[in-house]
Amino acid sequence: MNPASLIPLAEPVPIHWAWFDILLIVTLTAHLLFMNALLGSAVIGLTKSLRGQGVIIKEVGMKLPPLLALTINMGVAPLLFLQVNYGHFDYVSSVIMGGWWLAVIAALMFSYYGFYIYKFKYESMSNAVRTALFAASILGLLYVGWMFSNNMTIMLQPETWLKYFNTDGAFLNWSDPVIYPRFLHFMTGALAIGGLFVALLGQIRTNDDMIDTGMLWFTRATLVNLAVGIWFLAALPQDILLAFMGRNIPATGTLIASLIAAAFMLIAGFKKEPKKATIWAIITVFFMVCTRHWLRTLYIAPWFSIESTPVTGRYGSFYLFLGFLIVGLAAMAYMIKLYFNSRQGRS
């Protein structure tokens, strides 16, 4: 069977496809920053707690429920924009994964309630129960990350879709050598941004130990992630690897830009300047998301070109979207302001 026959036709889009790619990149950057801060700080807090230092896990644990809510909400937009331009790939991979993909919702809810229970029942639980609940909630998030890595790699390789007919109806992408460094690249990056989040909390609390701990995790995880990134790059198919080595100028340019930004980010990290490191971290993640976008484009190039997507030219829905976006962002900013002005937010 020809895998191309399994790819649905691209649906027409109301405005130029580039708008959706830009919105995908911007919103995914925001989502990854929140996700990294959430998962990374949780792992750091748990690690310190297991070593008998429970200050960081308590400080971080109080912030995780709203942080997880923001992560989920920020993740909806890029998923929708992905489905607009690349839904005929993403929908197929989601169906192929079957129950594994549907279980993401249950895992998220489990982690969400776990962090909420940790926050509001902190004083009434023993240290062993708190630690076990915290660890289980982190495992739920790791499951979600692994499933997303599977989905995003299966959608890029229609040739793997044929496995669906030789299995029990659902499979994961265990045989792909790229998925392991890809997943570790995201998880190690989460430890780095999580460390930065801990350091920023330390600045707010005027806690030098939190600042030192956070920046130490930030710099070390970033250095490790550079090595994982090289593994990720080397594991790519040769034609895609060569594209990032100079054959495709935009792809190469975004990769180089992300490495330069990461260098400045590391310098700020070694100087223990959390605010400056945060600025460079945002820039680095943005360019890494751009690099990821080119990776997706190169993978699906033999099967689909986004330039071939039909455009209807109906901008009314786009203007309506912009209006709701502005109002929504204003409402979110107001709610965040109310939260931090409340007694709970200040504490």
Short mmCIF file of C-alpha atoms in Angstrom, two decimals:
data_model
loop_
_atom_site.label_atom_id
_atom_site.label_comp_id
_atom_site.label_asym_id
_atom_site.label_seq_id
_atom_site.Cartn_x
_atom_site.Cartn_y
_atom_site.Cartn_z
CA MET A 1 0.00 0.00 0.00
CA ASN A 2 1.20 3.49 -0.85
CA PRO A 3 1.31 5.62 2.35
CA ALA A 4 0.32 8.67 0.31
CA SER A 5 -3.12 7.14 -0.14
CA LEU A 6 -3.64 7.38 3.63
CA ILE A 7 -3.08 11.16 3.77
CA PRO A 8 -6.39 13.08 3.66
CA LEU A 9 -6.72 16.09 1.37
CA ALA A 10 -5.82 19.45 2.90
CA GLU A 11 -8.87 21.52 3.80
CA PRO A 12 -9.09 25.11 2.45
CA VAL A 13 -8.08 27.84 4.90
CA PRO A 14 -9.79 31.26 5.09
CA ILE A 15 -6.58 33.34 5.07
CA HIS A 16 -3.00 32.84 3.93
CA TRP A 17 -1.47 29.76 5.55
CA ALA A 18 1.55 31.78 6.78
CA TRP A 19 -0.64 33.51 9.38
CA PHE A 20 -1.40 30.16 11.00
CA ASP A 21 2.27 29.12 10.96
CA ILE A 22 3.25 32.39 12.67
CA LEU A 23 0.52 32.01 15.28
CA LEU A 24 1.56 28.38 15.80
CA ILE A 25 5.18 29.37 16.46
CA VAL A 26 4.30 32.24 18.83
CA THR A 27 1.73 30.31 20.87
CA LEU A 28 3.88 27.18 21.03
CA THR A 29 6.74 29.28 22.41
CA ALA A 30 4.47 30.54 25.20
CA HIS A 31 3.20 27.02 25.92
CA LEU A 32 6.69 25.51 26.11
CA LEU A 33 7.90 28.21 28.50
CA PHE A 34 5.03 27.49 30.91
CA MET A 35 5.38 23.72 30.47
CA ASN A 36 9.12 23.80 31.10
CA ALA A 37 8.73 25.97 34.19
CA LEU A 38 6.05 23.59 35.49
CA LEU A 39 7.76 20.25 34.92
CA GLY A 40 11.32 21.38 35.54
CA SER A 41 10.63 23.14 38.84
CA ALA A 42 8.54 20.18 40.02
CA VAL A 43 11.40 17.74 39.34
CA ILE A 44 13.91 20.04 41.04
CA GLY A 45 11.66 20.42 44.08
CA LEU A 46 11.16 16.65 44.32
CA THR A 47 14.90 15.98 43.99
CA LYS A 48 15.73 18.44 46.75
CA SER A 49 12.98 17.00 48.97
CA LEU A 50 14.35 13.47 48.59
CA ARG A 51 17.67 14.85 49.83
CA GLY A 52 15.98 16.24 52.93
CA GLN A 53 15.66 19.84 51.71
CA GLY A 54 11.94 20.55 51.53
CA VAL A 55 11.88 24.34 51.13
CA ILE A 56 11.93 24.41 47.34
CA ILE A 57 9.29 21.72 46.86
CA LYS A 58 6.92 23.61 49.17
CA GLU A 59 7.53 26.94 47.44
CA VAL A 60 7.18 25.40 43.99
CA GLY A 61 4.24 23.19 44.96
CA MET A 62 2.14 26.20 45.93
CA LYS A 63 2.55 27.62 42.41
CA LEU A 64 2.03 24.45 40.35
CA PRO A 65 -1.81 24.35 40.13
CA PRO A 66 -2.14 27.79 38.47
CA LEU A 67 1.01 27.10 36.43
CA LEU A 68 -0.46 23.84 35.14
CA ALA A 69 -3.73 25.62 34.30
CA LEU A 70 -1.79 28.21 32.30
CA THR A 71 0.22 25.46 30.59
CA ILE A 72 -2.93 23.65 29.47
CA ASN A 73 -4.62 26.83 28.27
CA MET A 74 -1.51 27.98 26.44
CA GLY A 75 -1.30 24.56 24.80
CA VAL A 76 -4.75 24.68 23.25
CA ALA A 77 -3.92 27.45 20.77
CA PRO A 78 -0.83 25.87 19.12
CA LEU A 79 -2.64 22.53 18.89
CA LEU A 80 -5.53 24.21 17.05
CA PHE A 81 -3.23 26.13 14.71
CA LEU A 82 -1.31 22.91 14.02
CA GLN A 83 -4.58 21.23 13.06
CA VAL A 84 -5.50 24.08 10.69
CA ASN A 85 -2.39 23.72 8.51
CA TYR A 86 -1.33 20.14 9.25
CA GLY A 87 -4.49 18.51 10.59
CA HIS A 88 -4.56 15.92 7.81
CA PHE A 89 -1.33 14.57 9.33
CA ASP A 90 -2.02 15.21 13.02
CA TYR A 91 -5.52 13.71 13.03
CA VAL A 92 -4.26 10.51 11.44
CA SER A 93 -1.43 10.09 13.97
CA SER A 94 -3.86 10.75 16.84
CA VAL A 95 -6.23 8.08 15.57
CA ILE A 96 -3.37 5.63 15.06
CA MET A 97 -2.28 6.07 18.69
CA GLY A 98 -5.84 5.40 19.83
CA GLY A 99 -6.21 4.87 23.58
CA TRP A 100 -2.64 5.98 24.28
CA TRP A 101 -3.55 9.44 23.01
CA LEU A 102 -6.95 9.62 24.71
CA ALA A 103 -5.30 8.73 28.02
CA VAL A 104 -3.45 12.05 27.88
CA ILE A 105 -6.58 13.75 29.22
CA ALA A 106 -6.79 11.36 32.17
CA ALA A 107 -3.07 11.80 32.92
CA LEU A 108 -3.40 15.58 32.86
CA MET A 109 -6.40 15.53 35.17
CA PHE A 110 -4.57 13.16 37.54
CA SER A 111 -1.56 15.49 37.73
CA TYR A 112 -3.80 18.55 38.04
CA TYR A 113 -5.71 17.17 41.03
CA GLY A 114 -2.50 15.76 42.51
CA PHE A 115 -0.89 19.20 42.61
CA TYR A 116 -4.09 20.75 43.96
CA ILE A 117 -4.30 18.19 46.78
CA TYR A 118 -0.62 18.79 47.54
CA LYS A 119 -1.23 22.53 47.80
CA PHE A 120 -4.42 22.58 49.86
CA LYS A 121 -3.79 19.49 52.01
CA TYR A 122 -0.11 20.16 52.60
CA GLU A 123 -0.32 20.54 56.38
CA SER A 124 -2.60 17.52 56.91
CA MET A 125 -0.44 15.00 55.00
CA SER A 126 2.71 13.26 56.13
CA ASN A 127 5.94 13.98 54.31
CA ALA A 128 5.95 10.49 52.76
CA VAL A 129 2.42 10.90 51.37
CA ARG A 130 3.19 14.39 50.06
CA THR A 131 6.31 13.17 48.31
CA ALA A 132 4.55 10.15 46.77
CA LEU A 133 1.67 12.31 45.52
CA PHE A 134 4.08 14.86 44.07
CA ALA A 135 6.13 12.16 42.32
CA ALA A 136 3.00 10.51 40.88
CA SER A 137 1.82 13.87 39.51
CA ILE A 138 5.17 14.36 37.81
CA LEU A 139 4.90 10.89 36.25
CA GLY A 140 1.54 11.93 34.81
CA LEU A 141 3.18 14.93 33.14
CA LEU A 142 6.00 12.75 31.79
CA TYR A 143 3.41 10.44 30.25
CA VAL A 144 1.80 13.41 28.51
CA GLY A 145 5.17 14.54 27.18
CA TRP A 146 6.01 11.07 25.88
CA MET A 147 2.64 10.77 24.12
CA PHE A 148 3.07 14.17 22.49
CA SER A 149 6.53 13.16 21.28
CA ASN A 150 5.02 10.01 19.79
CA ASN A 151 2.17 11.88 18.12
CA MET A 152 4.39 14.60 16.68
CA THR A 153 6.84 12.05 15.23
CA ILE A 154 4.21 9.65 13.86
CA MET A 155 2.47 12.51 12.03
CA LEU A 156 5.74 13.34 10.24
CA GLN A 157 6.26 9.82 8.86
CA PRO A 158 3.30 8.51 6.85
CA GLU A 159 5.37 5.46 5.97
CA THR A 160 5.01 4.33 9.60
CA TRP A 161 1.20 4.52 9.39
CA LEU A 162 1.18 1.16 7.62
CA LYS A 163 2.05 -0.48 10.96
CA TYR A 164 -1.52 0.25 12.04
CA PHE A 165 -2.75 -2.60 9.84
CA ASN A 166 -0.31 -5.08 11.39
CA THR A 167 -1.04 -4.30 15.05
CA ASP A 168 -4.02 -4.47 17.36
CA GLY A 169 -5.15 -1.04 16.21
CA ALA A 170 -2.81 1.28 18.11
CA PHE A 171 0.96 1.65 18.34
CA LEU A 172 3.68 3.96 19.62
CA ASN A 173 6.77 5.05 17.74
CA TRP A 174 9.28 2.91 19.67
CA SER A 175 11.33 2.05 16.57
CA ASP A 176 12.11 5.64 15.61
CA PRO A 177 15.70 6.46 16.67
CA VAL A 178 14.87 10.19 16.67
CA ILE A 179 12.13 10.06 19.29
CA TYR A 180 14.48 9.35 22.22
CA PRO A 181 16.83 12.34 21.84
CA ARG A 182 13.81 14.45 20.84
CA PHE A 183 11.98 13.61 24.06
CA LEU A 184 15.10 14.03 26.21
CA HIS A 185 15.83 17.35 24.51
CA PHE A 186 12.48 18.70 25.65
CA MET A 187 12.73 17.20 29.14
CA THR A 188 16.28 18.44 29.74
CA GLY A 189 15.20 21.86 28.51
CA ALA A 190 12.39 21.71 31.07
CA LEU A 191 14.95 21.20 33.84
CA ALA A 192 16.83 24.28 32.66
CA ILE A 193 13.77 26.54 32.51
CA GLY A 194 12.51 24.99 35.74
CA GLY A 195 15.77 26.00 37.41
CA LEU A 196 15.30 29.51 36.10
CA PHE A 197 11.77 29.55 37.55
CA VAL A 198 13.12 28.45 40.95
CA ALA A 199 15.75 31.21 40.80
CA LEU A 200 13.12 33.83 39.97
CA LEU A 201 11.00 32.61 42.91
CA GLY A 202 14.13 32.90 45.03
CA GLN A 203 14.55 36.52 43.99
CA ILE A 204 10.96 37.28 44.95
CA ARG A 205 11.45 35.50 48.31
CA THR A 206 14.97 37.00 48.74
CA ASN A 207 16.16 33.43 49.24
CA ASP A 208 19.78 33.12 48.11
CA ASP A 209 19.73 29.32 48.38
CA MET A 210 16.85 29.10 45.89
CA ILE A 211 18.67 31.46 43.52
CA ASP A 212 21.89 29.44 43.71
CA THR A 213 20.07 26.13 43.33
CA GLY A 214 17.94 27.36 40.43
CA MET A 215 20.83 28.85 38.48
CA LEU A 216 22.95 25.75 39.07
CA TRP A 217 20.22 23.54 37.58
CA PHE A 218 19.72 26.06 34.80
CA THR A 219 23.34 26.13 33.64
CA ARG A 220 24.04 22.42 34.08
CA ALA A 221 20.85 21.31 32.36
CA THR A 222 21.52 23.71 29.48
CA LEU A 223 25.03 22.29 28.99
CA VAL A 224 23.66 18.73 29.06
CA ASN A 225 20.94 19.75 26.63
CA LEU A 226 23.51 20.98 24.14
CA ALA A 227 24.93 17.44 24.07
CA VAL A 228 21.43 15.95 23.76
CA GLY A 229 20.75 18.41 20.94
CA ILE A 230 23.79 17.13 19.05
CA TRP A 231 22.47 13.57 19.52
CA PHE A 232 19.05 14.72 18.28
CA LEU A 233 20.62 16.33 15.22
CA ALA A 234 22.82 13.31 14.44
CA ALA A 235 19.83 10.94 14.68
CA LEU A 236 17.91 12.78 11.95
CA PRO A 237 17.69 11.30 8.45
CA GLN A 238 20.70 12.36 6.38
CA ASP A 239 18.83 14.64 3.99
CA ILE A 240 17.25 16.55 6.88
CA LEU A 241 20.55 16.72 8.76
CA LEU A 242 22.25 18.20 5.69
CA ALA A 243 19.43 20.74 5.37
CA PHE A 244 20.35 22.04 8.85
CA MET A 245 24.01 21.99 7.90
CA GLY A 246 23.62 24.58 5.17
CA ARG A 247 21.49 23.14 2.37
CA ASN A 248 18.40 24.93 3.66
CA ILE A 249 19.32 28.51 4.61
CA PRO A 250 16.24 29.37 6.74
CA ALA A 251 16.49 26.09 8.68
CA THR A 252 20.22 26.55 9.22
CA GLY A 253 19.71 30.19 10.17
CA THR A 254 17.18 29.44 12.91
CA LEU A 255 19.42 26.69 14.31
CA ILE A 256 22.43 29.04 14.44
CA ALA A 257 20.31 31.82 15.96
CA SER A 258 19.09 29.48 18.71
CA LEU A 259 22.67 28.44 19.52
CA ILE A 260 23.84 32.05 19.71
CA ALA A 261 20.92 32.95 21.99
CA ALA A 262 21.69 29.89 24.13
CA ALA A 263 25.30 31.10 24.51
CA PHE A 264 24.14 34.48 25.84
CA MET A 265 21.63 32.66 28.05
CA LEU A 266 24.42 30.56 29.54
CA ILE A 267 26.59 33.62 30.18
CA ALA A 268 23.75 35.22 32.13
CA GLY A 269 23.27 31.93 33.96
CA PHE A 270 26.89 31.67 35.05
CA LYS A 271 26.71 35.28 36.26
CA LYS A 272 23.61 34.35 38.29
CA GLU A 273 21.43 36.98 36.65
CA PRO A 274 17.97 35.31 36.53
CA LYS A 275 16.12 38.20 34.88
CA LYS A 276 18.63 38.60 32.07
CA ALA A 277 18.78 34.82 31.63
CA THR A 278 14.97 34.78 31.36
CA ILE A 279 15.03 37.23 28.46
CA TRP A 280 17.60 35.14 26.62
CA ALA A 281 15.69 31.95 27.47
CA ILE A 282 12.55 33.33 25.82
CA ILE A 283 14.56 34.25 22.71
CA THR A 284 16.25 30.82 22.67
CA VAL A 285 12.97 28.92 22.98
CA PHE A 286 11.45 31.05 20.22
CA PHE A 287 14.27 30.22 17.79
CA MET A 288 14.17 26.56 18.82
CA VAL A 289 10.46 26.49 18.01
CA CYS A 290 11.28 28.03 14.61
CA THR A 291 13.87 25.28 14.12
CA ARG A 292 11.26 22.69 15.09
CA HIS A 293 8.91 24.20 12.51
CA TRP A 294 11.52 23.74 9.79
CA LEU A 295 12.09 20.17 10.99
CA ARG A 296 8.39 19.43 10.49
CA THR A 297 8.43 21.10 7.05
CA LEU A 298 11.44 19.06 5.94
CA TYR A 299 9.98 15.79 7.21
CA ILE A 300 6.67 16.12 5.38
CA ALA A 301 8.16 17.71 2.22
CA PRO A 302 7.99 14.43 0.24
CA TRP A 303 4.29 14.15 1.05
CA PHE A 304 2.92 17.69 1.30
CA SER A 305 3.79 21.32 0.59
CA ILE A 306 1.98 23.95 2.64
CA GLU A 307 2.06 26.25 -0.41
CA SER A 308 -0.48 23.96 -2.07
CA THR A 309 -3.12 24.63 0.61
CA PRO A 310 -6.25 26.23 -0.93
CA VAL A 311 -7.00 29.75 0.41
CA THR A 312 -10.57 31.13 0.30
CA GLY A 313 -9.59 34.72 1.17
CA ARG A 314 -12.34 35.24 3.77
CA TYR A 315 -10.74 37.48 6.38
CA GLY A 316 -13.87 38.10 8.46
CA SER A 317 -13.21 35.16 10.79
CA PHE A 318 -9.59 36.29 11.19
CA TYR A 319 -10.62 39.77 12.31
CA LEU A 320 -13.11 38.23 14.72
CA PHE A 321 -10.32 36.03 16.08
CA LEU A 322 -8.02 39.02 16.59
CA GLY A 323 -10.75 40.86 18.46
CA PHE A 324 -11.38 37.97 20.83
CA LEU A 325 -7.62 37.45 21.22
CA ILE A 326 -7.10 41.03 22.39
CA VAL A 327 -10.05 40.87 24.77
CA GLY A 328 -8.94 37.46 26.05
CA LEU A 329 -5.36 38.59 26.69
CA ALA A 330 -6.63 41.66 28.53
CA ALA A 331 -8.90 39.48 30.67
CA MET A 332 -6.03 37.09 31.43
CA ALA A 333 -3.74 39.95 32.39
CA TYR A 334 -6.44 41.31 34.71
CA MET A 335 -7.01 37.93 36.35
CA ILE A 336 -3.27 37.39 36.84
CA LYS A 337 -3.02 40.85 38.39
CA LEU A 338 -5.89 40.05 40.77
CA TYR A 339 -4.22 36.78 41.70
CA PHE A 340 -0.88 38.35 42.57
CA ASN A 341 -2.61 41.16 44.48
CA SER A 342 -4.53 38.60 46.56
CA ARG A 343 -3.26 37.27 49.85
CA GLN A 344 -2.72 33.84 48.30
CA GLY A 345 -0.76 35.25 45.38
CA ARG A 346 1.45 37.39 47.61
CA SER A 347 2.21 34.38 49.81
#
